[in-house]
Amino acid sequence: MKLAMIGLGKMGGNMAARLLRHKINVVGFDFNTEFVNRLVKEEGLEAATSVADAVSKLEGQKIVWLMLPAGEITENQIKDLIPMLNKGDIIVDGGNSNYKHSQRRGAMLAEHGIGFIDCGTSGGVWGLDNGYCLMYGGEKQYADVLAPYAQALTHADRGWAHVGPVGSGHFTKMIHNGIEYGMMQAFAEGLDLIKGKEEFNLDLAQITELWRHGSVVRSWLLDLTAEALKQDQSLQEIAPYVADSGEGRWTVVEAVEQGVAAPVLTTALQARFRSQDSEGYSYKLLSLMRNAFGGHSVKTK
């Protein structure tokens, strides 16, 4: 068994390493030669000098697994791969692409007889040791080929599933990330309230550790939060800025398109937008309005 992995950054590199540790041969390429050289030295990766070189090193039914940023980079790479592949070969997009783009790409590749799998990937930096969660879409004939690779990246009997047709994998991952936004926001707000009750002098590290055992809110996300708070509860070195990857936005758009109420997911996304507003202009306007209609004082710097 052998596949080509294109994109060996943090996630792609760890996935390649896990495959190699499960005795699956991987030929890899990334423009960052530091990533490639590390995997060659530490994991026994077979390095390629280009995408074309990586594909040329595959035999039989070729599988090219992309771990690239969503958007134009992935789009162009898929188009560039078409003349390098034969009918029956498979392209796997393991990045966080928009599911609508995946549907279109799947149809485009089908015209050339090339299989396409859109694979939502979760697990972060812990996936190398703990295994990933893979949710992928595509035609059954191609999904069946992917199964042994999915088992190596996850576990033999769990953590992976062929969830439906092309597009369904990235759709499932999109909703997964939307839920993740909501869970994170709930923990953040609750812990902020605990911190704010100064008269009790509560220990956030103690409480989050307590919740990990028997509580209905126990989760891996809580595990990570508890571990981080053991190291530092002040968070003075962390800027109050929360990025959004894009999938939270797509989830909210999907809710609008379906006409399905998703207030928690939407509010969580809006909270991230608010953290990204370095000027805080709307807050200034709110203060101005309160002063205008009620004579409330305006706090200045």
GROMACS .gro file of C-alpha atoms in nm:
model
  301
    1MET     CA    1   0.000   0.000   0.000
    2LYS     CA    2   0.129   0.341  -0.096
    3LEU     CA    3  -0.012   0.688  -0.145
    4ALA     CA    4   0.110   1.038  -0.215
    5MET     CA    5   0.057   1.306   0.049
    6ILE     CA    6   0.068   1.663  -0.081
    7GLY     CA    7   0.098   1.925   0.192
    8LEU     CA    8   0.309   1.823   0.491
    9GLY     CA    9   0.239   2.101   0.737
   10LYS     CA   10   0.132   2.035   1.095
   11MET     CA   11  -0.178   1.829   1.012
   12GLY     CA   12  -0.059   1.671   0.687
   13GLY     CA   13   0.281   1.590   0.829
   14ASN     CA   14   0.133   1.419   1.133
   15MET     CA   15  -0.105   1.221   0.917
   16ALA     CA   16   0.180   1.106   0.695
   17ALA     CA   17   0.376   1.006   1.006
   18ARG     CA   18   0.086   0.803   1.143
   19LEU     CA   19   0.043   0.620   0.812
   20LEU     CA   20   0.414   0.540   0.805
   21ARG     CA   21   0.400   0.407   1.161
   22HIS     CA   22   0.123   0.173   1.046
   23LYS     CA   23   0.344   0.033   0.771
   24ILE     CA   24   0.181   0.225   0.486
   25ASN     CA   25   0.431   0.368   0.241
   26VAL     CA   26   0.395   0.741   0.184
   27VAL     CA   27   0.565   0.955  -0.076
   28GLY     CA   28   0.531   1.318   0.021
   29PHE     CA   29   0.582   1.664  -0.117
   30ASP     CA   30   0.572   2.012   0.033
   31PHE     CA   31   0.735   2.335  -0.077
   32ASN     CA   32   0.871   2.368   0.276
   33THR     CA   33   1.166   2.130   0.259
   34GLU     CA   34   1.211   2.152   0.637
   35PHE     CA   35   0.882   1.964   0.683
   36VAL     CA   36   0.984   1.704   0.427
   37ASN     CA   37   1.335   1.652   0.563
   38ARG     CA   38   1.207   1.606   0.917
   39LEU     CA   39   0.965   1.334   0.806
   40VAL     CA   40   1.234   1.164   0.599
   41LYS     CA   41   1.470   1.156   0.894
   42GLU     CA   42   1.225   1.075   1.173
   43GLU     CA   43   0.957   0.866   1.002
   44GLY     CA   44   1.110   0.724   0.684
   45LEU     CA   45   0.906   0.927   0.439
   46GLU     CA   46   0.989   0.885   0.071
   47ALA     CA   47   1.045   1.242  -0.047
   48ALA     CA   48   0.941   1.380  -0.384
   49THR     CA   49   1.081   1.687  -0.557
   50SER     CA   50   0.744   1.796  -0.697
   51VAL     CA   51   0.380   1.690  -0.713
   52ALA     CA   52   0.445   1.529  -1.051
   53ASP     CA   53   0.741   1.340  -0.906
   54ALA     CA   54   0.526   1.217  -0.616
   55VAL     CA   55   0.258   1.088  -0.854
   56SER     CA   56   0.517   0.920  -1.075
   57LYS     CA   57   0.637   0.715  -0.778
   58LEU     CA   58   0.293   0.552  -0.738
   59GLU     CA   59   0.197   0.227  -0.905
   60GLY     CA   60  -0.138   0.071  -0.990
   61GLN     CA   61  -0.440   0.264  -0.870
   62LYS     CA   62  -0.296   0.596  -0.755
   63ILE     CA   63  -0.419   0.777  -0.447
   64VAL     CA   64  -0.320   1.140  -0.401
   65TRP     CA   65  -0.414   1.284  -0.062
   66LEU     CA   66  -0.421   1.665  -0.042
   67MET     CA   67  -0.375   1.849   0.288
   68LEU     CA   68  -0.381   2.204   0.153
   69PRO     CA   69  -0.554   2.531   0.248
   70ALA     CA   70  -0.911   2.558   0.126
   71GLY     CA   71  -0.981   2.770  -0.178
   72GLU     CA   72  -0.768   2.856  -0.477
   73ILE     CA   73  -0.465   2.650  -0.374
   74THR     CA   74  -0.669   2.330  -0.353
   75GLU     CA   75  -0.865   2.416  -0.666
   76ASN     CA   76  -0.555   2.470  -0.877
   77GLN     CA   77  -0.382   2.161  -0.742
   78ILE     CA   78  -0.676   1.939  -0.830
   79LYS     CA   79  -0.685   2.079  -1.183
   80ASP     CA   80  -0.311   2.029  -1.220
   81LEU     CA   81  -0.343   1.666  -1.111
   82ILE     CA   82  -0.593   1.568  -1.382
   83PRO     CA   83  -0.341   1.509  -1.664
   84MET     CA   84  -0.113   1.317  -1.423
   85LEU     CA   85  -0.377   1.060  -1.331
   86ASN     CA   86  -0.559   0.776  -1.505
   87LYS     CA   87  -0.916   0.659  -1.492
   88GLY     CA   88  -0.989   0.495  -1.159
   89ASP     CA   89  -0.725   0.690  -0.969
   90ILE     CA   90  -0.839   0.881  -0.662
   91ILE     CA   91  -0.789   1.233  -0.525
   92VAL     CA   92  -0.864   1.282  -0.154
   93ASP     CA   93  -0.916   1.636  -0.025
   94GLY     CA   94  -0.848   1.620   0.349
   95GLY     CA   95  -0.855   1.996   0.399
   96ASN     CA   96  -1.144   2.212   0.515
   97SER     CA   97  -1.296   2.288   0.176
   98ASN     CA   98  -1.647   2.421   0.132
   99TYR     CA   99  -1.872   2.122   0.062
  100LYS     CA  100  -2.028   2.297  -0.238
  101HIS     CA  101  -1.685   2.330  -0.394
  102SER     CA  102  -1.626   1.961  -0.326
  103GLN     CA  103  -1.949   1.869  -0.503
  104ARG     CA  104  -1.841   2.068  -0.807
  105ARG     CA  105  -1.490   1.923  -0.803
  106GLY     CA  106  -1.624   1.571  -0.771
  107ALA     CA  107  -1.844   1.621  -1.079
  108MET     CA  108  -1.552   1.770  -1.272
  109LEU     CA  109  -1.322   1.479  -1.189
  110ALA     CA  110  -1.595   1.225  -1.271
  111GLU     CA  111  -1.592   1.354  -1.628
  112HIS     CA  112  -1.230   1.236  -1.646
  113GLY     CA  113  -1.304   0.906  -1.475
  114ILE     CA  114  -1.109   1.012  -1.165
  115GLY     CA  115  -1.251   0.934  -0.822
  116PHE     CA  116  -1.288   1.204  -0.560
  117ILE     CA  117  -1.318   1.174  -0.183
  118ASP     CA  118  -1.390   1.477   0.034
  119CYS     CA  119  -1.258   1.392   0.378
  120GLY     CA  120  -1.339   1.602   0.682
  121THR     CA  121  -1.052   1.559   0.927
  122SER     CA  122  -1.063   1.627   1.301
  123GLY     CA  123  -0.810   1.556   1.573
  124GLY     CA  124  -0.567   1.845   1.557
  125VAL     CA  125  -0.214   1.807   1.685
  126TRP     CA  126  -0.320   1.509   1.900
  127GLY     CA  127  -0.420   1.295   1.604
  128LEU     CA  128  -0.073   1.152   1.552
  129ASP     CA  129  -0.083   0.965   1.882
  130ASN     CA  130  -0.456   0.937   1.953
  131GLY     CA  131  -0.589   0.888   1.602
  132TYR     CA  132  -0.800   1.119   1.388
  133CYS     CA  133  -1.170   1.136   1.322
  134LEU     CA  134  -1.240   1.102   0.950
  135MET     CA  135  -1.578   1.167   0.790
  136TYR     CA  136  -1.567   1.127   0.415
  137GLY     CA  137  -1.794   1.140   0.114
  138GLY     CA  138  -1.770   0.987  -0.231
  139GLU     CA  139  -1.878   0.698  -0.447
  140LYS     CA  140  -1.872   0.365  -0.266
  141GLN     CA  141  -1.619   0.209  -0.504
  142TYR     CA  142  -1.366   0.476  -0.410
  143ALA     CA  143  -1.465   0.493  -0.044
  144ASP     CA  144  -1.399   0.120  -0.010
  145VAL     CA  145  -1.045   0.169  -0.140
  146LEU     CA  146  -0.986   0.437   0.123
  147ALA     CA  147  -1.097   0.218   0.417
  148PRO     CA  148  -0.757   0.065   0.511
  149TYR     CA  149  -0.592   0.407   0.504
  150ALA     CA  150  -0.872   0.548   0.721
  151GLN     CA  151  -0.825   0.263   0.967
  152ALA     CA  152  -0.454   0.340   0.995
  153LEU     CA  153  -0.527   0.707   1.059
  154THR     CA  154  -0.797   0.633   1.318
  155HIS     CA  155  -0.872   0.291   1.465
  156ALA     CA  156  -0.976  -0.037   1.306
  157ASP     CA  157  -1.337  -0.022   1.425
  158ARG     CA  158  -1.410   0.340   1.504
  159GLY     CA  159  -1.329   0.702   1.429
  160TRP     CA  160  -1.393   0.678   1.054
  161ALA     CA  161  -1.698   0.654   0.833
  162HIS     CA  162  -1.809   0.684   0.472
  163VAL     CA  163  -2.098   0.920   0.545
  164GLY     CA  164  -2.248   0.968   0.199
  165PRO     CA  165  -2.196   1.101  -0.155
  166VAL     CA  166  -1.939   1.356  -0.268
  167GLY     CA  167  -1.966   1.670  -0.057
  168SER     CA  168  -2.111   1.498   0.248
  169GLY     CA  169  -1.775   1.457   0.418
  170HIS     CA  170  -1.691   1.825   0.414
  171PHE     CA  171  -2.053   1.912   0.496
  172THR     CA  172  -2.038   1.691   0.806
  173LYS     CA  173  -1.707   1.847   0.911
  174MET     CA  174  -1.851   2.194   0.857
  175ILE     CA  175  -2.138   2.125   1.098
  176HIS     CA  176  -1.891   1.959   1.339
  177ASN     CA  177  -1.690   2.282   1.349
  178GLY     CA  178  -2.002   2.492   1.395
  179ILE     CA  179  -2.093   2.284   1.700
  180GLU     CA  180  -1.735   2.319   1.822
  181TYR     CA  181  -1.771   2.700   1.810
  182GLY     CA  182  -2.081   2.679   2.031
  183MET     CA  183  -1.920   2.444   2.284
  184MET     CA  184  -1.611   2.660   2.310
  185GLN     CA  185  -1.816   2.976   2.358
  186ALA     CA  186  -2.026   2.814   2.632
  187PHE     CA  187  -1.717   2.704   2.826
  188ALA     CA  188  -1.553   3.044   2.782
  189GLU     CA  189  -1.856   3.237   2.905
  190GLY     CA  190  -1.920   3.006   3.200
  191LEU     CA  191  -1.561   3.016   3.317
  192ASP     CA  192  -1.556   3.393   3.276
  193LEU     CA  193  -1.853   3.412   3.515
  194ILE     CA  194  -1.673   3.190   3.766
  195LYS     CA  195  -1.363   3.408   3.745
  196GLY     CA  196  -1.575   3.720   3.791
  197LYS     CA  197  -1.721   3.601   4.124
  198GLU     CA  198  -1.424   3.740   4.315
  199GLU     CA  199  -1.582   3.703   4.661
  200PHE     CA  200  -1.557   3.321   4.629
  201ASN     CA  201  -1.196   3.324   4.505
  202LEU     CA  202  -1.266   3.017   4.294
  203ASP     CA  203  -0.987   2.810   4.141
  204LEU     CA  204  -1.065   2.758   3.771
  205ALA     CA  205  -0.807   2.482   3.737
  206GLN     CA  206  -0.963   2.292   4.027
  207ILE     CA  207  -1.317   2.333   3.897
  208THR     CA  208  -1.244   2.233   3.537
  209GLU     CA  209  -1.053   1.929   3.663
  210LEU     CA  210  -1.351   1.846   3.886
  211TRP     CA  211  -1.593   1.868   3.593
  212ARG     CA  212  -1.387   1.617   3.396
  213HIS     CA  213  -1.504   1.334   3.621
  214GLY     CA  214  -1.869   1.227   3.615
  215SER     CA  215  -2.003   1.565   3.502
  216VAL     CA  216  -2.243   1.590   3.208
  217VAL     CA  217  -2.019   1.856   3.050
  218ARG     CA  218  -1.707   1.637   3.049
  219SER     CA  219  -1.542   1.627   2.707
  220TRP     CA  220  -1.206   1.632   2.535
  221LEU     CA  221  -1.246   2.007   2.496
  222LEU     CA  222  -1.284   2.034   2.874
  223ASP     CA  223  -0.979   1.810   2.920
  224LEU     CA  224  -0.768   2.048   2.712
  225THR     CA  225  -0.906   2.353   2.892
  226ALA     CA  226  -0.838   2.205   3.236
  227GLU     CA  227  -0.482   2.118   3.140
  228ALA     CA  228  -0.419   2.469   3.007
  229LEU     CA  229  -0.560   2.634   3.320
  230LYS     CA  230  -0.328   2.425   3.538
  231GLN     CA  231  -0.041   2.609   3.372
  232ASP     CA  232  -0.185   2.960   3.376
  233GLN     CA  233  -0.517   3.109   3.490
  234SER     CA  234  -0.436   3.475   3.437
  235LEU     CA  235  -0.397   3.443   3.056
  236GLN     CA  236  -0.226   3.783   3.061
  237GLU     CA  237   0.001   3.690   2.773
  238ILE     CA  238  -0.288   3.591   2.545
  239ALA     CA  239  -0.451   3.855   2.326
  240PRO     CA  240  -0.834   3.861   2.334
  241TYR     CA  241  -0.854   3.773   1.966
  242VAL     CA  242  -1.021   3.457   1.834
  243ALA     CA  243  -0.979   3.365   1.469
  244ASP     CA  244  -1.241   3.177   1.269
  245SER     CA  245  -1.142   2.919   1.008
  246GLY     CA  246  -1.437   2.982   0.778
  247GLU     CA  247  -1.636   2.670   0.851
  248GLY     CA  248  -1.830   2.844   1.127
  249ARG     CA  249  -1.938   3.105   0.873
  250TRP     CA  250  -2.041   2.837   0.624
  251THR     CA  251  -2.245   2.663   0.894
  252VAL     CA  252  -2.440   2.980   0.969
  253VAL     CA  253  -2.497   3.043   0.597
  254GLU     CA  254  -2.627   2.686   0.567
  255ALA     CA  255  -2.869   2.749   0.852
  256VAL     CA  256  -3.001   3.057   0.671
  257GLU     CA  257  -3.033   2.868   0.342
  258GLN     CA  258  -3.222   2.583   0.510
  259GLY     CA  259  -3.431   2.818   0.722
  260VAL     CA  260  -3.322   2.632   1.034
  261ALA     CA  261  -3.277   2.827   1.359
  262ALA     CA  262  -2.920   2.800   1.488
  263PRO     CA  263  -2.891   3.082   1.743
  264VAL     CA  264  -2.612   2.926   1.951
  265LEU     CA  265  -2.387   2.858   1.653
  266THR     CA  266  -2.459   3.201   1.507
  267THR     CA  267  -2.392   3.385   1.834
  268ALA     CA  268  -2.066   3.194   1.884
  269LEU     CA  269  -1.951   3.302   1.540
  270GLN     CA  270  -2.051   3.663   1.604
  271ALA     CA  271  -1.857   3.657   1.931
  272ARG     CA  272  -1.544   3.567   1.736
  273PHE     CA  273  -1.608   3.852   1.497
  274ARG     CA  274  -1.638   4.087   1.795
  275SER     CA  275  -1.301   3.973   1.930
  276GLN     CA  276  -1.144   4.057   1.594
  277ASP     CA  277  -1.263   4.418   1.604
  278SER     CA  278  -0.953   4.596   1.728
  279GLU     CA  279  -1.120   4.938   1.709
  280GLY     CA  280  -1.434   4.843   1.899
  281TYR     CA  281  -1.614   5.119   1.710
  282SER     CA  282  -1.962   4.979   1.767
  283TYR     CA  283  -1.901   4.979   2.143
  284LYS     CA  284  -1.801   5.344   2.117
  285LEU     CA  285  -2.126   5.416   1.933
  286LEU     CA  286  -2.326   5.237   2.201
  287SER     CA  287  -2.165   5.454   2.467
  288LEU     CA  288  -2.235   5.765   2.260
  289MET     CA  289  -2.603   5.672   2.222
  290ARG     CA  290  -2.645   5.604   2.595
  291ASN     CA  291  -2.500   5.945   2.664
  292ALA     CA  292  -2.725   6.111   2.407
  293PHE     CA  293  -3.058   5.971   2.528
  294GLY     CA  294  -2.989   5.916   2.895
  295GLY     CA  295  -2.702   6.140   2.988
  296HIS     CA  296  -2.492   5.839   3.091
  297SER     CA  297  -2.127   5.915   3.131
  298VAL     CA  298  -1.884   5.823   2.857
  299LYS     CA  299  -1.566   5.647   2.970
  300THR     CA  300  -1.259   5.783   2.797
  301LYS     CA  301  -0.908   5.642   2.770
   0.00000   0.00000   0.00000
